[in-house]
Tab-separated table of C-alpha atoms in Angstrom:
chain	number	residue	atom	x	y	z
A	1	UNK	CA	0.000	0.000	0.000
A	2	UNK	CA	2.847	2.335	0.851
A	3	UNK	CA	4.559	1.594	-2.443
A	4	UNK	CA	1.265	2.163	-4.258
A	5	UNK	CA	0.764	5.537	-2.594
A	6	UNK	CA	4.313	6.670	-3.187
A	7	UNK	CA	4.056	5.734	-6.863
A	8	UNK	CA	0.771	7.642	-7.075
A	9	UNK	CA	2.200	10.766	-5.426
A	10	UNK	CA	5.307	10.545	-7.592
A	11	UNK	CA	3.209	10.484	-10.777
A	12	UNK	CA	1.023	13.327	-9.527
A	13	UNK	CA	4.063	15.394	-8.598
A	14	UNK	CA	5.584	14.758	-12.027
A	15	UNK	CA	2.337	15.811	-13.703
A	16	UNK	CA	2.116	18.959	-11.556
A	17	UNK	CA	5.712	20.065	-12.015
A	18	UNK	CA	5.881	19.187	-15.703
A	19	UNK	CA	3.017	21.539	-16.450
A	20	UNK	CA	3.553	21.412	-20.191
A	21	UNK	CA	1.592	18.237	-20.844
A	22	UNK	CA	-1.416	19.294	-18.802
A	23	UNK	CA	-1.272	22.741	-20.360
A	24	UNK	CA	-1.327	21.170	-23.813
A	25	UNK	CA	-4.406	19.148	-22.914
A	26	UNK	CA	-6.162	22.257	-21.581
A	27	UNK	CA	-5.192	24.301	-24.635
A	28	UNK	CA	-6.398	21.560	-26.960
A	29	UNK	CA	-9.695	21.310	-25.060
A	30	UNK	CA	-10.190	25.064	-25.374
A	31	UNK	CA	-9.313	25.164	-29.074
A	32	UNK	CA	-11.586	22.262	-30.068
A	33	UNK	CA	-14.502	23.879	-28.231
A	34	UNK	CA	-13.716	27.296	-29.731
A	35	UNK	CA	-13.524	25.876	-33.259
A	36	UNK	CA	-16.980	24.310	-33.090
A	37	UNK	CA	-19.002	27.576	-33.263
A	38	UNK	CA	-16.762	28.729	-36.097
A	39	UNK	CA	-17.625	25.604	-38.070
A	40	UNK	CA	-21.289	25.395	-37.106
A	41	UNK	CA	-22.153	29.079	-37.202
A	42	UNK	CA	-22.802	31.308	-34.190
A	43	UNK	CA	-26.442	30.225	-33.663
A	44	UNK	CA	-26.738	30.268	-29.864
A	45	UNK	CA	-29.871	28.077	-29.768
A	46	UNK	CA	-28.189	25.366	-31.793
A	47	UNK	CA	-24.998	25.620	-29.732
A	48	UNK	CA	-26.797	25.375	-26.425
A	49	UNK	CA	-28.592	22.240	-27.645
A	50	UNK	CA	-25.397	20.412	-28.664
A	51	UNK	CA	-23.064	21.947	-26.052
A	52	UNK	CA	-22.910	18.816	-23.877
A	53	UNK	CA	-21.955	16.667	-26.852
A	54	UNK	CA	-19.235	19.076	-27.983
A	55	UNK	CA	-17.761	19.288	-24.478
A	56	UNK	CA	-17.722	15.501	-24.114
A	57	UNK	CA	-16.053	14.959	-27.487
A	58	UNK	CA	-13.491	17.680	-26.807
A	59	UNK	CA	-12.773	16.136	-23.408
A	60	UNK	CA	-12.185	12.701	-24.974
A	61	UNK	CA	-9.834	14.149	-27.595
A	62	UNK	CA	-7.936	16.201	-25.025
A	63	UNK	CA	-7.582	13.187	-22.750
A	64	UNK	CA	-6.432	11.085	-25.710
A	65	UNK	CA	-3.632	13.558	-26.280
A	66	UNK	CA	-2.227	12.930	-22.814
A	67	UNK	CA	-2.699	9.134	-22.720
A	68	UNK	CA	0.638	8.396	-24.326
A	69	UNK	CA	2.322	9.957	-21.296
A	70	UNK	CA	1.003	7.295	-18.907
A	71	UNK	CA	3.703	4.747	-19.693
A	72	UNK	CA	5.869	6.322	-22.375
A	73	UNK	CA	8.231	8.503	-20.351
A	74	UNK	CA	8.729	5.776	-17.746
A	75	UNK	CA	9.417	3.289	-20.504
A	76	UNK	CA	11.933	5.587	-22.194
A	77	UNK	CA	14.093	6.135	-19.113
A	78	UNK	CA	13.787	2.554	-17.870
A	79	UNK	CA	11.694	3.308	-14.783
A	80	UNK	CA	8.993	0.945	-16.006
A	81	UNK	CA	11.375	-2.008	-15.920
A	82	UNK	CA	12.399	-1.145	-12.368
A	83	UNK	CA	8.739	-0.968	-11.395
A	84	UNK	CA	8.018	-4.279	-13.121
A	85	UNK	CA	10.759	-6.065	-11.228
A	86	UNK	CA	9.876	-4.364	-7.944
A	87	UNK	CA	7.717	-5.769	-5.141
A	88	UNK	CA	4.543	-4.004	-6.294
A	89	UNK	CA	2.433	-6.208	-8.621
A	90	UNK	CA	2.278	-4.808	-12.135
A	91	UNK	CA	-1.525	-4.645	-11.875
A	92	UNK	CA	-1.181	-2.152	-8.999
A	93	UNK	CA	1.459	-0.193	-10.923
A	94	UNK	CA	-0.957	0.249	-13.823
A	95	UNK	CA	-3.758	1.099	-11.374
A	96	UNK	CA	-1.612	3.801	-9.765
A	97	UNK	CA	-0.597	5.272	-13.098
A	98	UNK	CA	-4.130	5.291	-14.508
A	99	UNK	CA	-5.417	6.787	-11.245
A	100	UNK	CA	-2.747	9.478	-11.440
A	101	UNK	CA	-3.822	10.219	-15.004
A	102	UNK	CA	-7.423	10.559	-13.853
A	103	UNK	CA	-6.536	12.899	-10.980
A	104	UNK	CA	-4.122	14.990	-13.019
A	105	UNK	CA	-6.082	15.149	-16.293
A	106	UNK	CA	-9.620	13.768	-15.973
A	107	UNK	CA	-10.710	15.789	-12.947
A	108	UNK	CA	-9.223	19.142	-14.104
A	109	UNK	CA	-10.742	18.724	-17.574
A	110	UNK	CA	-14.141	17.868	-16.058
A	111	UNK	CA	-13.966	20.937	-13.813
A	112	UNK	CA	-12.873	23.125	-16.712
A	113	UNK	CA	-15.743	21.992	-18.950
A	114	UNK	CA	-18.421	24.289	-17.432
A	115	UNK	CA	-16.166	27.272	-18.028
A	116	UNK	CA	-16.060	26.380	-21.710
A	117	UNK	CA	-19.810	25.743	-21.547
A	118	UNK	CA	-20.186	29.533	-21.314
A	119	UNK	CA	-18.721	29.800	-24.805
A	120	UNK	CA	-21.400	27.406	-26.059
A	121	UNK	CA	-24.332	29.034	-24.254
A	122	UNK	CA	-24.909	25.932	-22.138
A	123	UNK	CA	-27.932	26.317	-19.865
A	124	UNK	CA	-27.040	27.137	-16.261
A	125	UNK	CA	-29.121	24.335	-14.786
A	126	UNK	CA	-27.203	21.767	-16.851
A	127	UNK	CA	-23.880	22.671	-15.188
A	128	UNK	CA	-24.050	20.455	-12.091
A	129	UNK	CA	-25.274	17.524	-14.195
A	130	UNK	CA	-22.487	18.023	-16.706
A	131	UNK	CA	-19.792	18.087	-14.010
A	132	UNK	CA	-21.320	15.049	-12.293
A	133	UNK	CA	-21.427	12.954	-15.485
A	134	UNK	CA	-17.911	13.964	-16.438
A	135	UNK	CA	-16.553	13.101	-13.008
A	136	UNK	CA	-18.362	9.755	-13.198
A	137	UNK	CA	-17.248	9.052	-16.762
A	138	UNK	CA	-13.608	10.167	-16.775
A	139	UNK	CA	-12.323	7.166	-14.747
A	140	UNK	CA	-13.383	5.018	-17.709
A	141	UNK	CA	-11.476	7.389	-19.989
A	142	UNK	CA	-8.268	7.031	-17.957
A	143	UNK	CA	-8.464	3.290	-17.272
A	144	UNK	CA	-9.514	2.254	-20.796
A	145	UNK	CA	-6.888	4.673	-22.065
A	146	UNK	CA	-4.257	2.940	-19.947
A	147	UNK	CA	-5.005	-0.304	-21.810
A	148	UNK	CA	-4.491	1.455	-25.127
A	149	UNK	CA	-1.338	3.202	-23.925
A	150	UNK	CA	0.107	-0.116	-22.740
A	151	UNK	CA	-0.796	-1.891	-25.994
A	152	UNK	CA	0.805	0.744	-28.220
A	153	UNK	CA	3.871	1.325	-26.050
A	154	UNK	CA	6.374	-0.047	-28.539
A	155	UNK	CA	4.357	0.397	-31.725
A	156	UNK	CA	5.511	2.503	-34.624
A	157	UNK	CA	3.243	5.543	-35.200
A	158	UNK	CA	2.052	4.972	-31.635
A	159	UNK	CA	0.016	8.174	-31.359
A	160	UNK	CA	-2.282	7.570	-34.315
A	161	UNK	CA	-2.621	3.915	-33.463
A	162	UNK	CA	-3.581	4.792	-29.894
A	163	UNK	CA	-6.525	6.809	-31.225
A	164	UNK	CA	-7.681	3.955	-33.453
A	165	UNK	CA	-7.436	1.443	-30.603
A	166	UNK	CA	-8.935	3.551	-27.820
A	167	UNK	CA	-11.702	5.583	-29.456
A	168	UNK	CA	-13.937	2.547	-30.211
A	169	UNK	CA	-13.613	1.586	-26.537
A	170	UNK	CA	-14.726	5.098	-25.546
A	171	UNK	CA	-17.984	4.990	-27.482
A	172	UNK	CA	-20.198	3.568	-24.679
A	173	UNK	CA	-18.837	6.173	-22.241
A	174	UNK	CA	-19.573	8.951	-24.712
A	175	UNK	CA	-23.093	7.686	-25.486
A	176	UNK	CA	-24.156	7.335	-21.864
A	177	UNK	CA	-22.377	10.513	-20.762
A	178	UNK	CA	-24.362	12.567	-23.236
A	179	UNK	CA	-27.527	10.545	-22.631
A	180	UNK	CA	-27.292	11.368	-18.916
A	181	UNK	CA	-26.938	15.104	-19.594
A	182	UNK	CA	-29.864	15.234	-21.996
A	183	UNK	CA	-32.020	12.927	-19.829
A	184	UNK	CA	-31.560	15.257	-16.863
A	185	UNK	CA	-33.609	17.875	-18.703
A	186	UNK	CA	-36.374	15.382	-19.519
A	187	UNK	CA	-39.131	13.916	-17.331
A	188	UNK	CA	-37.315	10.677	-16.465
A	189	UNK	CA	-34.359	12.327	-14.759
A	190	UNK	CA	-30.798	11.257	-15.236
A	191	UNK	CA	-30.740	8.194	-12.972
A	192	UNK	CA	-30.738	5.356	-15.515
A	193	UNK	CA	-28.063	6.680	-17.871
A	194	UNK	CA	-25.987	7.976	-14.971
A	195	UNK	CA	-25.996	4.566	-13.305
A	196	UNK	CA	-24.941	2.831	-16.536
A	197	UNK	CA	-22.176	5.424	-17.000
A	198	UNK	CA	-20.941	4.741	-13.457
A	199	UNK	CA	-21.116	1.005	-14.137
A	200	UNK	CA	-18.931	1.421	-17.231
A	201	UNK	CA	-16.428	3.417	-15.179
A	202	UNK	CA	-16.345	0.846	-12.393
A	203	UNK	CA	-15.915	-2.006	-14.866
A	204	UNK	CA	-13.054	-0.119	-16.536
A	205	UNK	CA	-11.389	0.525	-13.155
A	206	UNK	CA	-11.766	-3.134	-12.207
A	207	UNK	CA	-10.616	-4.713	-15.489
A	208	UNK	CA	-8.394	-2.077	-17.106
A	209	UNK	CA	-5.328	-2.582	-14.882
A	210	UNK	CA	-5.292	-6.334	-15.605
A	211	UNK	CA	-5.362	-5.869	-19.365
A	212	UNK	CA	-2.778	-3.063	-19.217
A	213	UNK	CA	-0.489	-5.126	-16.993
A	214	UNK	CA	-0.814	-8.125	-19.338
A	215	UNK	CA	0.107	-5.924	-22.290
A	216	UNK	CA	3.146	-4.506	-20.450
A	217	UNK	CA	4.312	-7.972	-19.397
A	218	UNK	CA	4.197	-9.229	-22.987
A	219	UNK	CA	6.432	-6.373	-24.113
A	220	UNK	CA	8.971	-6.639	-21.323
A	221	UNK	CA	9.815	-10.313	-21.638
B	1	UNK	CA	-2.731	-39.255	-24.573
B	2	UNK	CA	-3.382	-36.134	-26.596
B	3	UNK	CA	-6.757	-34.504	-26.873
B	4	UNK	CA	-8.212	-33.756	-30.299
B	5	UNK	CA	-7.393	-30.055	-30.081
B	6	UNK	CA	-3.813	-30.855	-29.132
B	7	UNK	CA	-3.519	-33.129	-32.164
B	8	UNK	CA	-4.981	-30.473	-34.432
B	9	UNK	CA	-2.761	-27.797	-32.925
B	10	UNK	CA	0.283	-29.446	-34.413
B	11	UNK	CA	0.965	-27.319	-37.524
B	12	UNK	CA	2.189	-30.261	-39.619
B	13	UNK	CA	-0.888	-32.327	-38.859
B	14	UNK	CA	-3.053	-29.269	-39.424
B	15	UNK	CA	-1.553	-28.792	-42.872
B	16	UNK	CA	-2.169	-32.448	-43.773
B	17	UNK	CA	-5.736	-32.522	-42.498
B	18	UNK	CA	-6.768	-29.126	-43.840
B	19	UNK	CA	-5.314	-30.047	-47.230
B	20	UNK	CA	-7.766	-32.959	-47.371
B	21	UNK	CA	-10.770	-31.152	-45.852
B	22	UNK	CA	-10.472	-27.756	-47.556
B	23	UNK	CA	-11.589	-28.771	-51.108
B	24	UNK	CA	-14.685	-30.443	-49.652
B	25	UNK	CA	-15.669	-27.422	-47.547
B	26	UNK	CA	-15.038	-25.048	-50.429
B	27	UNK	CA	-16.997	-27.277	-52.808
B	28	UNK	CA	-19.880	-27.601	-50.366
B	29	UNK	CA	-19.898	-23.812	-49.844
B	30	UNK	CA	-20.028	-23.201	-53.599
B	31	UNK	CA	-22.781	-25.776	-54.161
B	32	UNK	CA	-24.932	-24.569	-51.259
B	33	UNK	CA	-24.486	-20.919	-52.227
B	34	UNK	CA	-25.519	-21.707	-55.810
B	35	UNK	CA	-28.582	-23.592	-54.585
B	36	UNK	CA	-29.339	-20.803	-52.095
B	37	UNK	CA	-29.068	-18.094	-54.738
B	38	UNK	CA	-31.308	-20.135	-57.031
B	39	UNK	CA	-33.908	-20.356	-54.246
B	40	UNK	CA	-33.554	-16.643	-53.474
B	41	UNK	CA	-34.005	-15.380	-57.011
B	42	UNK	CA	-36.221	-18.045	-58.574
B	43	UNK	CA	-38.297	-19.566	-55.789
B	44	UNK	CA	-38.618	-17.265	-52.775
B	45	UNK	CA	-41.607	-14.904	-53.005
B	46	UNK	CA	-41.190	-11.147	-53.060
B	47	UNK	CA	-42.406	-9.272	-50.017
B	48	UNK	CA	-45.822	-7.648	-50.336
B	49	UNK	CA	-44.465	-4.412	-48.866
B	50	UNK	CA	-40.772	-4.430	-49.692
B	51	UNK	CA	-40.963	-5.835	-53.218
B	52	UNK	CA	-37.721	-7.115	-54.696
B	53	UNK	CA	-35.560	-5.299	-52.127
B	54	UNK	CA	-36.327	-8.045	-49.614
B	55	UNK	CA	-33.737	-10.138	-51.452
B	56	UNK	CA	-31.019	-7.994	-49.858
B	57	UNK	CA	-31.919	-9.792	-46.643
B	58	UNK	CA	-30.417	-13.055	-47.920
B	59	UNK	CA	-26.979	-11.401	-48.122
B	60	UNK	CA	-27.332	-8.956	-45.236
B	61	UNK	CA	-28.389	-11.344	-42.476
B	62	UNK	CA	-25.702	-14.023	-43.105
B	63	UNK	CA	-23.017	-11.296	-43.379
B	64	UNK	CA	-24.056	-9.766	-40.090
B	65	UNK	CA	-24.114	-13.172	-38.437
B	66	UNK	CA	-20.614	-13.928	-39.737
B	67	UNK	CA	-19.305	-10.518	-38.671
B	68	UNK	CA	-20.085	-11.478	-35.091
B	69	UNK	CA	-19.099	-15.129	-35.362
B	70	UNK	CA	-15.724	-14.148	-36.822
B	71	UNK	CA	-15.067	-11.872	-33.854
B	72	UNK	CA	-16.052	-14.702	-31.530
B	73	UNK	CA	-13.518	-16.905	-33.305
B	74	UNK	CA	-10.837	-14.196	-33.037
B	75	UNK	CA	-11.529	-13.842	-29.310
B	76	UNK	CA	-11.526	-17.613	-28.775
B	77	UNK	CA	-8.244	-17.984	-30.687
B	78	UNK	CA	-6.744	-15.084	-28.725
B	79	UNK	CA	-7.735	-16.798	-25.501
B	80	UNK	CA	-6.123	-19.995	-26.788
B	81	UNK	CA	-2.936	-18.093	-27.585
B	82	UNK	CA	-2.664	-16.274	-24.241
B	83	UNK	CA	-3.646	-19.209	-22.032
B	84	UNK	CA	-2.464	-22.335	-23.862
B	85	UNK	CA	0.226	-20.669	-26.018
B	86	UNK	CA	-0.677	-22.578	-29.151
B	87	UNK	CA	1.134	-21.028	-32.121
B	88	UNK	CA	-1.719	-22.153	-34.351
B	89	UNK	CA	-4.206	-20.138	-32.271
B	90	UNK	CA	-2.439	-16.972	-33.382
B	91	UNK	CA	-2.518	-18.131	-36.992
B	92	UNK	CA	-6.266	-18.637	-36.612
B	93	UNK	CA	-6.811	-15.204	-35.020
B	94	UNK	CA	-4.674	-13.444	-37.612
B	95	UNK	CA	-6.476	-15.163	-40.491
B	96	UNK	CA	-9.968	-14.484	-39.140
B	97	UNK	CA	-9.583	-10.703	-38.605
B	98	UNK	CA	-9.536	-9.467	-42.231
B	99	UNK	CA	-12.293	-11.905	-43.234
B	100	UNK	CA	-14.426	-10.751	-40.306
B	101	UNK	CA	-13.771	-7.115	-41.227
B	102	UNK	CA	-14.867	-7.847	-44.802
B	103	UNK	CA	-18.132	-9.444	-43.653
B	104	UNK	CA	-18.750	-6.554	-41.233
B	105	UNK	CA	-18.279	-4.121	-44.087
B	106	UNK	CA	-20.607	-6.222	-46.246
B	107	UNK	CA	-23.273	-6.230	-43.529
B	108	UNK	CA	-23.021	-2.435	-43.147
B	109	UNK	CA	-22.995	-1.869	-46.904
B	110	UNK	CA	-25.945	-4.120	-47.756
B	111	UNK	CA	-27.835	-2.785	-44.746
B	112	UNK	CA	-27.255	0.734	-46.017
B	113	UNK	CA	-28.525	-0.183	-49.494
B	114	UNK	CA	-31.566	-1.841	-47.916
B	115	UNK	CA	-32.161	1.106	-45.609
B	116	UNK	CA	-32.529	3.628	-48.428
B	117	UNK	CA	-35.728	2.162	-49.953
B	118	UNK	CA	-37.146	0.923	-46.606
B	119	UNK	CA	-36.263	3.624	-44.089
B	120	UNK	CA	-35.697	6.436	-46.556
B	121	UNK	CA	-32.064	6.910	-45.535
B	122	UNK	CA	-28.758	5.171	-46.058
B	123	UNK	CA	-27.713	5.590	-42.467
B	124	UNK	CA	-29.265	6.217	-39.065
B	125	UNK	CA	-27.442	6.364	-35.758
B	126	UNK	CA	-29.456	3.647	-34.122
B	127	UNK	CA	-27.981	1.279	-31.589
B	128	UNK	CA	-27.575	-1.740	-33.861
B	129	UNK	CA	-25.924	0.182	-36.704
B	130	UNK	CA	-23.653	2.112	-34.360
B	131	UNK	CA	-22.507	-0.971	-32.472
B	132	UNK	CA	-21.724	-2.830	-35.710
B	133	UNK	CA	-19.760	0.207	-36.890
B	134	UNK	CA	-17.743	0.059	-33.659
B	135	UNK	CA	-17.109	-3.625	-34.355
B	136	UNK	CA	-15.729	-2.606	-37.754
B	137	UNK	CA	-13.403	-0.054	-36.095
B	138	UNK	CA	-12.275	-2.738	-33.658
B	139	UNK	CA	-11.328	-5.008	-36.556
B	140	UNK	CA	-9.375	-2.114	-38.111
B	141	UNK	CA	-7.659	-1.466	-34.766
B	142	UNK	CA	-6.650	-5.127	-34.510
B	143	UNK	CA	-5.126	-5.053	-37.994
B	144	UNK	CA	-3.375	-1.725	-37.382
B	145	UNK	CA	-1.927	-2.838	-34.043
B	146	UNK	CA	-0.581	-6.056	-35.525
B	147	UNK	CA	0.982	-4.332	-38.514
B	148	UNK	CA	2.697	-1.659	-36.427
B	149	UNK	CA	4.800	-4.042	-34.353
B	150	UNK	CA	7.933	-5.596	-35.793
B	151	UNK	CA	8.230	-8.582	-33.509
B	152	UNK	CA	5.635	-11.128	-34.621
B	153	UNK	CA	5.200	-12.912	-31.319
B	154	UNK	CA	4.775	-9.639	-29.357
B	155	UNK	CA	2.333	-8.399	-31.996
B	156	UNK	CA	0.355	-11.631	-31.733
B	157	UNK	CA	-0.004	-11.443	-27.954
B	158	UNK	CA	-0.804	-7.720	-27.824
B	159	UNK	CA	-3.439	-8.131	-30.523
B	160	UNK	CA	-4.876	-11.009	-28.513
B	161	UNK	CA	-5.179	-8.758	-25.424
B	162	UNK	CA	-6.999	-6.108	-27.470
B	163	UNK	CA	-9.293	-8.748	-29.000
B	164	UNK	CA	-10.264	-9.970	-25.532
B	165	UNK	CA	-10.875	-6.405	-24.276
B	166	UNK	CA	-13.096	-5.732	-27.276
B	167	UNK	CA	-15.203	-8.843	-26.759
B	168	UNK	CA	-17.589	-6.732	-24.651
B	169	UNK	CA	-18.986	-5.392	-27.931
B	170	UNK	CA	-20.566	-8.734	-28.909
B	171	UNK	CA	-23.377	-8.801	-26.305
B	172	UNK	CA	-23.979	-5.086	-26.957
B	173	UNK	CA	-24.538	-5.787	-30.658
B	174	UNK	CA	-26.656	-8.854	-29.985
B	175	UNK	CA	-28.991	-7.211	-27.499
B	176	UNK	CA	-28.901	-3.641	-28.825
B	177	UNK	CA	-32.213	-4.184	-30.616
B	178	UNK	CA	-33.824	-5.448	-27.394
B	179	UNK	CA	-32.338	-2.905	-24.975
B	180	UNK	CA	-33.012	0.190	-27.034
B	181	UNK	CA	-36.080	1.039	-29.024
B	182	UNK	CA	-34.413	1.245	-32.414
B	183	UNK	CA	-35.281	1.552	-36.072
B	184	UNK	CA	-33.494	-1.722	-36.809
B	185	UNK	CA	-35.980	-4.506	-36.199
B	186	UNK	CA	-35.403	-7.016	-33.385
B	187	UNK	CA	-34.194	-10.461	-34.313
B	188	UNK	CA	-36.905	-12.746	-35.594
B	189	UNK	CA	-34.855	-15.609	-34.237
B	190	UNK	CA	-35.658	-17.479	-37.462
B	191	UNK	CA	-38.894	-18.591	-35.865
B	192	UNK	CA	-42.573	-18.138	-36.507
B	193	UNK	CA	-42.495	-14.452	-37.545
B	194	UNK	CA	-40.780	-15.239	-40.837
B	195	UNK	CA	-42.644	-17.409	-43.331
B	196	UNK	CA	-41.035	-20.778	-44.265
B	197	UNK	CA	-40.929	-19.729	-47.930
B	198	UNK	CA	-38.368	-17.091	-46.915
B	199	UNK	CA	-36.940	-18.751	-43.833
B	200	UNK	CA	-35.628	-21.815	-45.646
B	201	UNK	CA	-33.701	-19.911	-48.362
B	202	UNK	CA	-32.317	-17.670	-45.612
B	203	UNK	CA	-31.143	-20.658	-43.574
B	204	UNK	CA	-29.539	-22.214	-46.653
B	205	UNK	CA	-27.769	-18.935	-47.469
B	206	UNK	CA	-26.596	-18.670	-43.859
B	207	UNK	CA	-25.197	-22.196	-44.042
B	208	UNK	CA	-23.504	-21.435	-47.373
B	209	UNK	CA	-21.968	-18.210	-46.010
B	210	UNK	CA	-20.728	-20.005	-42.894
B	211	UNK	CA	-19.080	-22.727	-44.979
B	212	UNK	CA	-17.602	-20.035	-47.223
B	213	UNK	CA	-16.176	-18.330	-44.147
B	214	UNK	CA	-14.590	-21.524	-42.865
B	215	UNK	CA	-13.168	-22.329	-46.307
B	216	UNK	CA	-11.582	-18.878	-46.561
B	217	UNK	CA	-10.409	-19.016	-42.970
B	218	UNK	CA	-8.758	-22.399	-43.483
B	219	UNK	CA	-7.130	-21.235	-46.703
B	220	UNK	CA	-5.837	-18.081	-44.999
B	221	UNK	CA	-4.494	-20.167	-42.113
B	222	UNK	CA	-2.697	-22.472	-44.556
B	223	UNK	CA	-1.194	-19.458	-46.321
B	224	UNK	CA	-0.046	-18.016	-43.010
B	225	UNK	CA	1.602	-21.300	-41.952
B	226	UNK	CA	3.351	-21.517	-45.325
B	227	UNK	CA	4.431	-17.866	-45.059
B	228	UNK	CA	5.999	-18.515	-41.672
B	229	UNK	CA	7.766	-21.617	-42.994
B	230	UNK	CA	9.175	-19.673	-45.933
B	231	UNK	CA	10.328	-16.953	-43.552
B	232	UNK	CA	12.012	-19.496	-41.272
B	233	UNK	CA	13.697	-21.171	-44.267
B	234	UNK	CA	14.953	-17.819	-45.561
B	235	UNK	CA	16.318	-16.868	-42.140
B	236	UNK	CA	18.133	-20.186	-41.721
B	237	UNK	CA	19.470	-19.866	-45.271
B	238	UNK	CA	20.850	-16.408	-44.523
B	239	UNK	CA	22.332	-17.636	-41.252
B	240	UNK	CA	23.996	-20.543	-43.081
B	241	UNK	CA	25.443	-18.278	-45.764
B	242	UNK	CA	26.683	-15.761	-43.191
B	243	UNK	CA	28.333	-18.577	-41.299
B	244	UNK	CA	30.158	-19.692	-44.447
B	245	UNK	CA	31.494	-16.273	-45.439
B	246	UNK	CA	32.597	-15.271	-41.961
B	247	UNK	CA	34.741	-18.383	-41.527
B	248	UNK	CA	38.176	-18.078	-43.132
B	249	UNK	CA	38.553	-20.578	-45.931
B	250	UNK	CA	41.560	-22.934	-45.761
B	251	UNK	CA	42.911	-21.764	-49.136
B	252	UNK	CA	42.984	-18.106	-48.075
B	253	UNK	CA	44.464	-18.943	-44.686
């Protein structure tokens, strides 16, 4: 447990002090959202209707940009091999790294989303729902992303391949994330979609580290 | 005492057996498909609402069924590779992926052509269509991941991990028409809701398509085994030649 926590704090500290990567993700998030009205036209009614969808897609793309970082830098300088031969099981190593990615990228992006919602004329009453669904959905983004990052660790053209591998896995998260936001405005309330979204996240947290660890083990033999 | 799968997993025995079986499967597939197509175009009635376009069903339904079955086979082979480490399991997974992708594309394409006259649009974002499209992307991801890694055995195992992660899509596709209220009709289950005059040609086409799949899969597996043998022979040839040139010859010494 102590090793797990120290690995987690180390990754968080690295993410905090190496602000560049997080800054890139934020900048990308902002630019994707800002480009949408330029492409769709400045119709505020239209924008406010599709704002949740745009924010979710932009969040997925921004998170995708930072996924490569989960294992890549540690693989390049050999830290990953030290971790693999250390006392901590590789499954817990991948858990710690994916968790660090969620805390350092998923949560800040989810909290930033409402701010960008202003640009898209998102209704005020949708804000708490949007933050809640994003906080519930981003663990799936980080833990499924960790699988993709582990699979493409040694691949040529890793970045593009990572998108092709991970984006299909993100589709259920995206569908239920947006369904929860739009259901909250309807008569049924957001419960059903929100619960499914949470279930996807929990399943990803439970199974993702195993698959990621298996993929790392195969490449480090 | 070896089990049957262990016997079949021996590449040499697989090559012998498949060499005997393959012409029969391919022949049966061709014969049944010819008979099925004859039934479809000459015997089966046209639908009172859909007219001639109902004939698309006889291609669309078997393709969609094979798209899913092929992924099941890929996942099963991947499991066999990761757990039992059979080299032939990887050959099977590698061979099944492009064929499965082709049938997935065929199911999407024929469905789109059928959708235009029936639904008035080539494409709708309903749950069944979307989930099959994701399946298609998964197939593409499997092919891309395999082709981007140089080491064949690492590529095989990593692709197997991805195939097993993606297996969650199969129940989503299967039950998407029951869970969500979609434009795509629920499965008739080949039971009472479809008249025998259409059900029997459909079943025969499905059988023909399945045999066609297995014939192509077996042929692709044979090609892959041969490709690996050629590669191994080339490598040993190069090693032998290198060994000869690097040793000083007695005359020069």
